[in-house]
Coordinates of C-alpha atoms in Angstrom, one line a residue:
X1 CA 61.7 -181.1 -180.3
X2 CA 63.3 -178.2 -182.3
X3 CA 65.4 -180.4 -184.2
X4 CA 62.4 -182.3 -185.3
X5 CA 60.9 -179.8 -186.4
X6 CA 64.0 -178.7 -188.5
X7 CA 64.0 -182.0 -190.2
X8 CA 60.5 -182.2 -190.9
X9 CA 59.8 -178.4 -192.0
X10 CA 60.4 -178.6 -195.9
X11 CA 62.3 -175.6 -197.6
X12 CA 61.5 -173.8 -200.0
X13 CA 63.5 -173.9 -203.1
X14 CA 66.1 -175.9 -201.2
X15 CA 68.5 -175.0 -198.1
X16 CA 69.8 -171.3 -198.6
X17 CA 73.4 -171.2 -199.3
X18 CA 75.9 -171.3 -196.7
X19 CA 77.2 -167.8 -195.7
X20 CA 73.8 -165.9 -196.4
X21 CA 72.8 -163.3 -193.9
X22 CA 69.5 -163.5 -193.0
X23 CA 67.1 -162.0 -190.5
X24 CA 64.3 -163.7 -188.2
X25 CA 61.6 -162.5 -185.7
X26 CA 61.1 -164.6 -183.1
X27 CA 58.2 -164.4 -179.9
X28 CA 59.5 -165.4 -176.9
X29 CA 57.1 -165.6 -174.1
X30 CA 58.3 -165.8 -169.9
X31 CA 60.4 -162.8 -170.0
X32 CA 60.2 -161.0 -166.3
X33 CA 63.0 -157.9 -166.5
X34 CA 65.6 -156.7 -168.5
X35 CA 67.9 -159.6 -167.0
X36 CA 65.8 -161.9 -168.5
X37 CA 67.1 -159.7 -172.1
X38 CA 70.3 -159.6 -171.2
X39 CA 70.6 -163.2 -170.5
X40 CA 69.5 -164.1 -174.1
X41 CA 71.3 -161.5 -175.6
X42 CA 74.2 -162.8 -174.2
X43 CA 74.0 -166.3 -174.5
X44 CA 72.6 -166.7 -177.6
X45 CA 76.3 -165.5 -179.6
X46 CA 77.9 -167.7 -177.1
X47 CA 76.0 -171.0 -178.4
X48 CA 75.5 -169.5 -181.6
X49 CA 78.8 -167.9 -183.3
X50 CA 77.2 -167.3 -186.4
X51 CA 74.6 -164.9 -185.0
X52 CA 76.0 -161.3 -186.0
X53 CA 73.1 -159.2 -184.1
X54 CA 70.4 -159.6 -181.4
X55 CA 67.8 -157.2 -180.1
X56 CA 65.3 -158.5 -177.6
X57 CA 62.5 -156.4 -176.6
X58 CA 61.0 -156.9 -173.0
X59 CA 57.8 -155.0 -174.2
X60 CA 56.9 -156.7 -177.6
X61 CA 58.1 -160.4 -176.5
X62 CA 60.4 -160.2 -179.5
X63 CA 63.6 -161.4 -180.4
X64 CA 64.9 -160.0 -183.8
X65 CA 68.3 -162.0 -184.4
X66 CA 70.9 -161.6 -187.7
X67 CA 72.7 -164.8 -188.6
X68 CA 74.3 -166.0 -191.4
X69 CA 73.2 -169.5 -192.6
X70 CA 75.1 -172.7 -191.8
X71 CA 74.0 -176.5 -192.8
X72 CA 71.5 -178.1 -190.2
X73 CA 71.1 -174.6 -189.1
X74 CA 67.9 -172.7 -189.2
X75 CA 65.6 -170.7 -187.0
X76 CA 63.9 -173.6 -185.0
X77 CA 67.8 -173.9 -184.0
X78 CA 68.0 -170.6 -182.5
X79 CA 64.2 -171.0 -180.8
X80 CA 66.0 -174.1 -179.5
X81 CA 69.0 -171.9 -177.8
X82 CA 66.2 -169.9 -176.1
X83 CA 63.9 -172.5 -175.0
X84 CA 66.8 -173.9 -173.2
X85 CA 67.5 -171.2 -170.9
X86 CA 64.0 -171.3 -169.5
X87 CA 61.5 -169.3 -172.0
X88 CA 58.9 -170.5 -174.5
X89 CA 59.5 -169.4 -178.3
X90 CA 57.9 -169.4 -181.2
X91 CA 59.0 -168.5 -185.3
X92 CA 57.5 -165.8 -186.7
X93 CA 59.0 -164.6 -189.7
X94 CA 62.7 -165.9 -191.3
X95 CA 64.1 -164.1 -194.4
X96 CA 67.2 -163.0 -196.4
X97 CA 68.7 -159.5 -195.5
X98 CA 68.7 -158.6 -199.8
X99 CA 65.2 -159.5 -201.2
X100 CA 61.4 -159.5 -200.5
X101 CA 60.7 -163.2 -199.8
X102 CA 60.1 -164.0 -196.5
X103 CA 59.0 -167.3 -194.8
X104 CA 55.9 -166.8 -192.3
X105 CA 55.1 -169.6 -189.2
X106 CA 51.8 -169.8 -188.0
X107 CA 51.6 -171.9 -185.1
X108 CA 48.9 -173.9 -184.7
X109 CA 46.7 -176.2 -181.9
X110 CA 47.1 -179.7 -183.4
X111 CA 49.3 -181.6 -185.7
X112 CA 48.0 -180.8 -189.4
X113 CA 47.4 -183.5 -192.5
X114 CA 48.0 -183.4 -195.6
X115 CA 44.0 -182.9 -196.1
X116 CA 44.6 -179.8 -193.7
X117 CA 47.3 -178.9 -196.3
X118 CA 45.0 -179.0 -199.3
X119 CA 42.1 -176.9 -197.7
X120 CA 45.0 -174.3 -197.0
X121 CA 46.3 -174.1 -200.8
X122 CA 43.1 -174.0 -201.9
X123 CA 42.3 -170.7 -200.1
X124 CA 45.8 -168.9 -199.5
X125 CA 47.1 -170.0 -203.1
X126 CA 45.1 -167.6 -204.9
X127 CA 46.2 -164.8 -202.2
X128 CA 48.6 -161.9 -204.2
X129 CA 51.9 -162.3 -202.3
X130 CA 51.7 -166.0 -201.3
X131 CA 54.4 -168.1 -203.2
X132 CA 54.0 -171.4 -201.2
X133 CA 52.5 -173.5 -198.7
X134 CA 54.2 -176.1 -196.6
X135 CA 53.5 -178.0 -193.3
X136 CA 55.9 -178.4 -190.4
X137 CA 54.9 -180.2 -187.1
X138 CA 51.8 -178.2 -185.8
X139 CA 53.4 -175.6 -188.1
X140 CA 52.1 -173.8 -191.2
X141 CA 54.9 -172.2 -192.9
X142 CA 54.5 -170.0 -195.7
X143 CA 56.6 -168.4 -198.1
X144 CA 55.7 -164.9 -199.1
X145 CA 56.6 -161.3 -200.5
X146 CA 56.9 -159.2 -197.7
X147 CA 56.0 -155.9 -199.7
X148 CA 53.3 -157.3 -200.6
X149 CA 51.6 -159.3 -197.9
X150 CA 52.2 -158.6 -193.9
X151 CA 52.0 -161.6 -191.4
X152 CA 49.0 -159.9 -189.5
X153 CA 47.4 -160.2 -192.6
X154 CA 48.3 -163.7 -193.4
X155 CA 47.0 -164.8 -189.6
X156 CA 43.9 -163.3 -190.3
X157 CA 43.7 -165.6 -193.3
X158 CA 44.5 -168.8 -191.6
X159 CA 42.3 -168.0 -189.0
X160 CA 39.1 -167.9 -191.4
X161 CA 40.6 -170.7 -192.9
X162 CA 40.5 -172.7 -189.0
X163 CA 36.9 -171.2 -189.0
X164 CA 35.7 -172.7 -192.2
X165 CA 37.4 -175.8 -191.4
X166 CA 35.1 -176.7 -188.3
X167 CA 32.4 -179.2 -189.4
X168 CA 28.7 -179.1 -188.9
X169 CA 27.6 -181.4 -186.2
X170 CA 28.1 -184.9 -187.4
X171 CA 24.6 -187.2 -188.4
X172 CA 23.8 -190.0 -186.2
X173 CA 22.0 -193.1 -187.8
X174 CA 20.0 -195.2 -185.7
X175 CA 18.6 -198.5 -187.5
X176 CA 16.0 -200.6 -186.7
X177 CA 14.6 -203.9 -188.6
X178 CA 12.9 -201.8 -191.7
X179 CA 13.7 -198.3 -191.1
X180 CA 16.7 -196.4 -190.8
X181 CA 16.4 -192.4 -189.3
X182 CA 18.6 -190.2 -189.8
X183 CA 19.3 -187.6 -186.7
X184 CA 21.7 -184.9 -185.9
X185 CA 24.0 -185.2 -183.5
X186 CA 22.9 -181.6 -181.5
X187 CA 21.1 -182.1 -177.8
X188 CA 17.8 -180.5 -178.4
X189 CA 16.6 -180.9 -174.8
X190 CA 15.6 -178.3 -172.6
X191 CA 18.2 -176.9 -170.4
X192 CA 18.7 -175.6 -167.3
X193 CA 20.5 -172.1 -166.9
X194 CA 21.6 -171.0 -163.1
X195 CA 22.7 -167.0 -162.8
X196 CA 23.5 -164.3 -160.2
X197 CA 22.1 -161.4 -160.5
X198 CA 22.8 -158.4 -158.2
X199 CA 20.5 -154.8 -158.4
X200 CA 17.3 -156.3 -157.9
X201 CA 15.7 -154.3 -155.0
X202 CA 11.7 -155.5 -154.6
X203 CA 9.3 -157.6 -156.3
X204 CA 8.9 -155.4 -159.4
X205 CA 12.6 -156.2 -160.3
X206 CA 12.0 -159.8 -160.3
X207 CA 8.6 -159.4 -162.4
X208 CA 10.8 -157.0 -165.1
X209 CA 13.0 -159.5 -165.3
X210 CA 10.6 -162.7 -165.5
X211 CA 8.3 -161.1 -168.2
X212 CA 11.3 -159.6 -170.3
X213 CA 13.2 -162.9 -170.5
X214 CA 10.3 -165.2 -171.4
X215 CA 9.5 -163.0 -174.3
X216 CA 12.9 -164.6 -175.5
X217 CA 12.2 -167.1 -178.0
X218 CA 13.2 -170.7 -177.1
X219 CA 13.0 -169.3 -173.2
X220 CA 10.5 -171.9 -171.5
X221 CA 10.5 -170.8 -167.9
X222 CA 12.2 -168.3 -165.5
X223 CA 12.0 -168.1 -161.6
X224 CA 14.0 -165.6 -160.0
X225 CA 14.8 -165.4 -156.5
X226 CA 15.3 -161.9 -155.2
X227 CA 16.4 -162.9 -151.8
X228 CA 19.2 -165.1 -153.3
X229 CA 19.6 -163.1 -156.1
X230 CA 19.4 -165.7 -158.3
X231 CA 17.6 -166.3 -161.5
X232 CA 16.9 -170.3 -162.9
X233 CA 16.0 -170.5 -166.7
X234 CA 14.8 -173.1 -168.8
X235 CA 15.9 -172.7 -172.5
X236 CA 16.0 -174.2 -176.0
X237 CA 19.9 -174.2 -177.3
X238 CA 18.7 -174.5 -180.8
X239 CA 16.7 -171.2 -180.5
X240 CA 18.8 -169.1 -177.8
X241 CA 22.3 -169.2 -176.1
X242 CA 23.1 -168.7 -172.4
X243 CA 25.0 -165.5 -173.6
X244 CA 22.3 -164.2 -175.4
X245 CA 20.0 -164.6 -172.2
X246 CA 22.7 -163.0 -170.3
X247 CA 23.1 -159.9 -172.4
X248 CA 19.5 -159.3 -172.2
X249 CA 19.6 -159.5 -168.6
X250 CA 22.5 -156.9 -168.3
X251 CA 20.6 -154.9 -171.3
X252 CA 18.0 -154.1 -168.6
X253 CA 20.4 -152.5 -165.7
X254 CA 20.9 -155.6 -163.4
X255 CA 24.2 -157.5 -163.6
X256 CA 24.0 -161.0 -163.8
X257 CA 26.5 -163.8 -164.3
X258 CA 26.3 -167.5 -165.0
X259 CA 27.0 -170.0 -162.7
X260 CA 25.7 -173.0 -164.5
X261 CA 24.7 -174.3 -167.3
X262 CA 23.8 -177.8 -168.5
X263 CA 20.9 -180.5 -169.1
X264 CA 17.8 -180.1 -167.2
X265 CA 18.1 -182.4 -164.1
X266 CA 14.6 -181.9 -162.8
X267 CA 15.1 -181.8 -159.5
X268 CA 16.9 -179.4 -157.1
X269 CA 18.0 -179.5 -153.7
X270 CA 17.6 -176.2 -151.8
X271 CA 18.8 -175.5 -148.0
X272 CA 17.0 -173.1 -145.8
X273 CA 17.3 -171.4 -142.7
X274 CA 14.4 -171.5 -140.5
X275 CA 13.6 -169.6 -137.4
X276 CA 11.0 -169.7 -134.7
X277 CA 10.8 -173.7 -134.0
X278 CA 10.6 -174.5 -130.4
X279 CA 10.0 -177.9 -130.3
X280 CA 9.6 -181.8 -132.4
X281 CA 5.9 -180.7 -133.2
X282 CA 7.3 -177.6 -135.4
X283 CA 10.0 -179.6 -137.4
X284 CA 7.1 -182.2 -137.7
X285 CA 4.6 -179.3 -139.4
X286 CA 6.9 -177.9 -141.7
X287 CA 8.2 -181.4 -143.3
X288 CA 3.9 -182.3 -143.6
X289 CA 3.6 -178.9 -144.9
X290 CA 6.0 -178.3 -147.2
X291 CA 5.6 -182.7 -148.4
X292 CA 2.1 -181.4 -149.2
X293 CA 3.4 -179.0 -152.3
X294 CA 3.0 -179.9 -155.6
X295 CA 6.5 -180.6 -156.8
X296 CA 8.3 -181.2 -153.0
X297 CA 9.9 -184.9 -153.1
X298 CA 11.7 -184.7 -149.4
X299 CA 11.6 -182.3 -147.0
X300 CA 14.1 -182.8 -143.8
X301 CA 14.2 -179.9 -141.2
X302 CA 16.4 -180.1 -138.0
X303 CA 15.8 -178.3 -135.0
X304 CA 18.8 -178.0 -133.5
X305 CA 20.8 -176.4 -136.3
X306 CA 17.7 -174.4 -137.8
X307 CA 18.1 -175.7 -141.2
X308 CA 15.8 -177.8 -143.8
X309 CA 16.9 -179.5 -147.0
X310 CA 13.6 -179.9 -149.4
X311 CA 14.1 -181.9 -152.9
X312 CA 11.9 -180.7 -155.2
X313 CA 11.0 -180.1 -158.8
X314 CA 12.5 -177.1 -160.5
X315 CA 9.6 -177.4 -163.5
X316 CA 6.7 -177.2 -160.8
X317 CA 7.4 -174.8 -157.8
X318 CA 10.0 -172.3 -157.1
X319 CA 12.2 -171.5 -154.2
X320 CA 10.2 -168.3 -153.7
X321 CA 6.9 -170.4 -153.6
X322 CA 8.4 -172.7 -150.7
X323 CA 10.1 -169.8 -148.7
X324 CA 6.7 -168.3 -148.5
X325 CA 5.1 -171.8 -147.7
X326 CA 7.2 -172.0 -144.7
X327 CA 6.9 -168.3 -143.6
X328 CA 2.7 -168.6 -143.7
X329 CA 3.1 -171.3 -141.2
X330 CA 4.1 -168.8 -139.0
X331 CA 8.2 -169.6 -139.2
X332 CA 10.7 -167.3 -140.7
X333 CA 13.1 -168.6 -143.6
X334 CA 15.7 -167.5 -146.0
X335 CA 18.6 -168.8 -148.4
X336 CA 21.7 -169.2 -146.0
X337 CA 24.8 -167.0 -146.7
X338 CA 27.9 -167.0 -145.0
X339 CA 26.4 -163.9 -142.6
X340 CA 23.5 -165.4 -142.2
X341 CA 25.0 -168.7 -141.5
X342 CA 26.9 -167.5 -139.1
X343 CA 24.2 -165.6 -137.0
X344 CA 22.5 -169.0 -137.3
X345 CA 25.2 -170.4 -135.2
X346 CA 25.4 -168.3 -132.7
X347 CA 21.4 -166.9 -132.8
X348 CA 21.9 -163.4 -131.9
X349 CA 19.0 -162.4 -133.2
X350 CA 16.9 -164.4 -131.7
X351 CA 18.7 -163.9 -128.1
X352 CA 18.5 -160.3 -128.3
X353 CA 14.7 -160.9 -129.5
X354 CA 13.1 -162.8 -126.5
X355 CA 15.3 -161.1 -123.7
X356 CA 13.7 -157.7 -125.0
X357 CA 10.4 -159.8 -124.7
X358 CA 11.2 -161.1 -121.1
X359 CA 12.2 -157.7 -119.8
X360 CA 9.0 -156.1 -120.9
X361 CA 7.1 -159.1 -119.6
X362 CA 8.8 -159.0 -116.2
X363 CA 7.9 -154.5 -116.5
X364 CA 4.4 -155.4 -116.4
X365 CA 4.1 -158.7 -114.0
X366 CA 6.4 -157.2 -111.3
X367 CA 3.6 -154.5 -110.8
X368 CA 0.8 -157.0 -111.1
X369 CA 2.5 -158.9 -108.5
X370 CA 2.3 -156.0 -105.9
X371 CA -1.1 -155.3 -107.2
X372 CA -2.2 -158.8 -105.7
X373 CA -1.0 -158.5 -102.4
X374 CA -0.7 -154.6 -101.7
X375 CA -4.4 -153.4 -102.9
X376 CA -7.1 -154.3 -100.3
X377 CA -9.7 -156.7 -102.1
X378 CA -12.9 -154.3 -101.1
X379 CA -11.5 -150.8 -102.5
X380 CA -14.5 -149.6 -104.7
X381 CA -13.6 -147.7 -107.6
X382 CA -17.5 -147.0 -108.7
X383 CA -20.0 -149.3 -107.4
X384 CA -19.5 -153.0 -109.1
X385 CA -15.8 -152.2 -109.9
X386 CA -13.3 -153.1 -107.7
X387 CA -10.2 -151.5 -107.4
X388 CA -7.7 -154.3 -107.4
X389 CA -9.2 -156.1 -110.6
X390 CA -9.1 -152.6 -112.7
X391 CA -5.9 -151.9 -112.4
X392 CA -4.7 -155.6 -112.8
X393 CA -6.7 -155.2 -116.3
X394 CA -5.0 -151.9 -117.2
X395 CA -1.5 -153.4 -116.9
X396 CA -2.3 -156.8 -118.3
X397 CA -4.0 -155.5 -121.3
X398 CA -1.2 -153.9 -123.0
X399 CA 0.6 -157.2 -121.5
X400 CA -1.8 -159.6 -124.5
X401 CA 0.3 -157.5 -127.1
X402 CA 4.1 -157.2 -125.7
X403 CA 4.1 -160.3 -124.4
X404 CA 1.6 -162.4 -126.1
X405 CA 2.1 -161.1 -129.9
X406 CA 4.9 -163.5 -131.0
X407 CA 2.9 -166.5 -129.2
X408 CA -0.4 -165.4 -130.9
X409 CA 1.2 -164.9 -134.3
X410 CA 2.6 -168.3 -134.9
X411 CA -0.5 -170.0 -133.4
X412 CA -2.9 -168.6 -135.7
X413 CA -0.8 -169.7 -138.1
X414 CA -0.2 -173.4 -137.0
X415 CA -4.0 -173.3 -136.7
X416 CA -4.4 -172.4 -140.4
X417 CA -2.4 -175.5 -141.2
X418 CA -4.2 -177.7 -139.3
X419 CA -1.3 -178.3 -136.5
X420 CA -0.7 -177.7 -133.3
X421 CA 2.4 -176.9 -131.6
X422 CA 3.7 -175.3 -128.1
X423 CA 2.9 -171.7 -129.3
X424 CA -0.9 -172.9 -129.4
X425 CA -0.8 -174.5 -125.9
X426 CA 1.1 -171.1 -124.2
X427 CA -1.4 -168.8 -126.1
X428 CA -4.6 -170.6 -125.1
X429 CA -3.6 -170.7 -121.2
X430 CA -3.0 -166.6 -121.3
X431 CA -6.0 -165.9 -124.0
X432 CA -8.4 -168.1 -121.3
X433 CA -6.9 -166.3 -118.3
X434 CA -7.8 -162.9 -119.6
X435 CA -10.5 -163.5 -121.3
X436 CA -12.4 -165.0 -118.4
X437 CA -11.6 -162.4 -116.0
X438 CA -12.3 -159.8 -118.4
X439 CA -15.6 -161.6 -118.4
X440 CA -15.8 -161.6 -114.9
X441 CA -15.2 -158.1 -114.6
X442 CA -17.8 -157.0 -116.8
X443 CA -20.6 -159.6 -114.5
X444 CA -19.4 -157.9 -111.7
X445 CA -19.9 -154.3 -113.3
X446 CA -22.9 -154.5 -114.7
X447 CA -24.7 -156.8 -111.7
X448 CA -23.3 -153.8 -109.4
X449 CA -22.0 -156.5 -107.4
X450 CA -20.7 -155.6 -103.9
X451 CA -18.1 -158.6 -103.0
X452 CA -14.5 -159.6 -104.0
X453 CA -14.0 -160.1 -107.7
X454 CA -11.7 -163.5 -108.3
X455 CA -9.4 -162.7 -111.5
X456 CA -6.7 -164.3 -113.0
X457 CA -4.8 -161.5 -115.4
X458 CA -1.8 -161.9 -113.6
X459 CA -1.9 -165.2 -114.9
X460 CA -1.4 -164.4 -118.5
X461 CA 1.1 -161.9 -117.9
X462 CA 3.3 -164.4 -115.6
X463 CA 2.8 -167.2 -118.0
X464 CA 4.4 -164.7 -120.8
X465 CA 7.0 -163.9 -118.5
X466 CA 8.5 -167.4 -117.8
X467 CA 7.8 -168.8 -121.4
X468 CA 9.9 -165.7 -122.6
X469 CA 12.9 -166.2 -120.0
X470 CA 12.6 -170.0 -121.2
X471 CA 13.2 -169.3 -124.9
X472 CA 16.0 -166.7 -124.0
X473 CA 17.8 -169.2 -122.1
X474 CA 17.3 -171.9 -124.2
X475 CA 18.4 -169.5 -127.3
X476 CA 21.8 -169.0 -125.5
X477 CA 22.4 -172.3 -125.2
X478 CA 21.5 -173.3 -128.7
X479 CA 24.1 -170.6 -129.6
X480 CA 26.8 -172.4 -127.3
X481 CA 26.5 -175.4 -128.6
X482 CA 26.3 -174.2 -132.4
X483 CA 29.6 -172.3 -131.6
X484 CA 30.8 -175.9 -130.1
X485 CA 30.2 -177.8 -133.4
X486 CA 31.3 -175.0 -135.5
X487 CA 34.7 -175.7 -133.6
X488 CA 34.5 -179.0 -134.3
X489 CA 34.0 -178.9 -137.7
X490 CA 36.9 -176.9 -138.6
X491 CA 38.9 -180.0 -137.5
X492 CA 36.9 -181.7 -140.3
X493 CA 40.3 -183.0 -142.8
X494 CA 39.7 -181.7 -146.2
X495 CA 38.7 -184.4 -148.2

């Protein structure tokens, strides 16, 4: 490869005589330790007799080698020496120990042309210090005066040149029978920008954001997602840049980073994790529910895992507005991280959750239970009030909100969404139970009635009580067999 580019690299003014001393810099790139100098410094006179002197520093990844000139020898030969024992090299600089020329490489990306060669002359030529111009293989070589011109400075000048040298976006002609349009060849559609950001801390960090970014021009939309801490923009490229959008974000105290960006796809597919189903009827609401939004294409929820994958349009609703869909119906949701993926699978919360709830069930019907059958049924309390009912309605009152608050809660709002599920059923059979005795109570005080008072709060409260130790149990063994699966799944092969 080196020898190649011996052959093919013109001189300048012909080959310098034989016997010349000359001196060369030379980057060489892979060295480790000083063994890696010493190795070179050693076996470059070996392979080399005519070298006289080699310095290599570790620091500066430079070789600076003295050599006097032989024919078919030049500095690619030496670059060649060095490559060969396991490092990558480079030429920077070749020139005669007496004088001021020197002859500058500039390595560059791709093989140049002789067009290349001309757009170079044009703009270096006129440059005090540069003599001439000449092209090796995706080399540019240059002979200059080295008290007058440095080769920092003459890489800055090739750089501008590289930056003048890219093209304006080519012109696309699309012809038809009569007419013939001219269009450039630069994707002005909408596009879709996808970016963490972390320090938002409530909803008036999301609105900040929102309302600061769409004053951007060419910014069409933003939705930001303060539970995922995520933010989803729709832009114009010909009016703003991703990094622009970015800056602006990080200008305001937040620090965001992008994760994607490219052509607007439309739709999005977003996974949740959803808590408080109990049964078919739930998963059957939610997919109804959330199929009745504006902008939802599929919505698939499965009870078993506690997770729901909805399709849905990016340009019409939000994740925020679908998280809050599904939390109105009475269900909780959130974006699934690894933590929260994890207490998915084994449902600790939700264990730890209903046991509370059963043990304060079972606090308040164990004493109604002695109630029934210790407290005679004729023990007056005032006339009209029996004993035995008022003090079964002091201990199930309190018993509606410990034990019956979760039940009530999603049933109310099931019933705002026109469905019915379990949590409907178990809080009409205790609401009826203590509403009619409560009923019964109040005939029976205000008729001053002398007989035995028929009441059912016990009712409620054991009906609480079982429907709690139910949903504990069956909580512990949805963890089990999550944790089952989860095993399974690590035998998945990686594909």
């Amino acid at each position: 490869w080196y020898q190649r580019r011996v052959r093919r690299t013109p001189g300048f003014g012909g080959a310098p005589p034989t016997g010349e001393l000359r001196k060369c810099n030379i980057t060489v790139e892979g060295m480790t330790c000083q063994s890696c100098v010493s190795v070179i410094q050693d076996t470059l006179p070996e392979k080399c007799p005519n070298v006289r002197s080699i310095v290599v520093s570790l620091r500066d990844k430079l070789a600076v080698v003295e050599y006097s000139t032989l024919p078919d020898f030049s500095i690619f030969t030496l670059c060649k020496v060095i490559s060969d024992l396991g490092f990558d090299t480079f030429p920077k600089s070749d020139s005669p120990m007496h004088g001021n020329t020197v002859n500058l490489y500039i390595e560059t990306a791709k093989q140049l042309t002789e067009q290349s060669k001309k757009i170079y002359d044009q703009l270096l030529s006129p440059v005090p210090g540069v003599r001439q111009i000449s092209i090796g293989e995706k080399c540019l070589v240059l002979e200059a005066e080295s008290d007058v011109i440095s080769y920092e400075e003459v890489l800055a000048l090739v750089n501008k040149t590289i930056s003048r040298q890219k093209k304006p976006p080519k012109e696309k002609k699309l012809k038809s029978n009569t007419i013939e349009v001219e269009l450039q060849d630069l994707d002005n559609s909408a596009r879709r920008l996808l970016v963490a950001i972390q320090g938002m801390s409530c909803a008036t960090c999301v609105n900040a954001i929102e309302t600061n970014v769409c004053k951007i021009l060419g910014v069409k939309s933003v939705k930001v997602n303060l539970v995922g801490e995520k933010g989803e923009i729709e832009y114009q490229p010909g009016d703003v840049t991703s990094r622009e959008i970015e800056d602006k974000i990080n200008s305001m105290g937040f620090i965001c980073t992008i994760i994607q960006d490219g052509k607007h796809s439309g739709f999005s597919e977003l996974s949740v994790h959803i808590t408080g189903m109990t049964c078919s009827s739930c998963t059957n609401s939610i997919e109804r529910m959330l199929l009745n939004l504006e902008g939802v294409k599929e919505a698939s929820v499965v009870l078993t895992t506690e997770m729901g994958k909805i399709q849905y349009d990016n340009n019409v609703i939000g994740v925020r507005t679908i998280l809050s869909a599904i939390r109105d119906a009475g269900f909780q949701a959130e974006i699934p991280s690894k933590d929260t993926k994890m207490a998915a699978l084994s449902h600790r919360k939700t264990i730890i959750s209903w046991r509370l709830t059963f043990v304060l069930c079972l606090m308040l019907a164990a004493p109604s239970m002695i109630v029934m059958y210790a407290v005679p049924k004729h023990q007056d309390v005032i006339v009209g009030l029996k004993l035995k009912p008022f003090l079964l309605f002091i201990i199930a009152t309190p018993g509606q909100y410990i034990g019956g608050r979760k039940f009530f809660v999603t049933a109310w709002k099931s019933i705002m969404h026109r469905s019915a599920n379990m949590d409907v059923l178990i809080s009409l059979g205790g609401l009826i139970s203590y509403m009619y005795s409560v009923a019964v109570l109040l005939h029976s005080v205000l008729t001053l009635r002398t007989g035995p008072v028929e009441v059912f709060f016990e009712t409620s409260l054991m009906l609480y009580t079982f429907v709690s130790l139910g949903r504990w149990i069956e909580n512990i063994a949805k963890g089990q067999t999550s944790a089952a699966l989860s095993t399974l799944l690590t035998f998945k092969p990686f594909v």
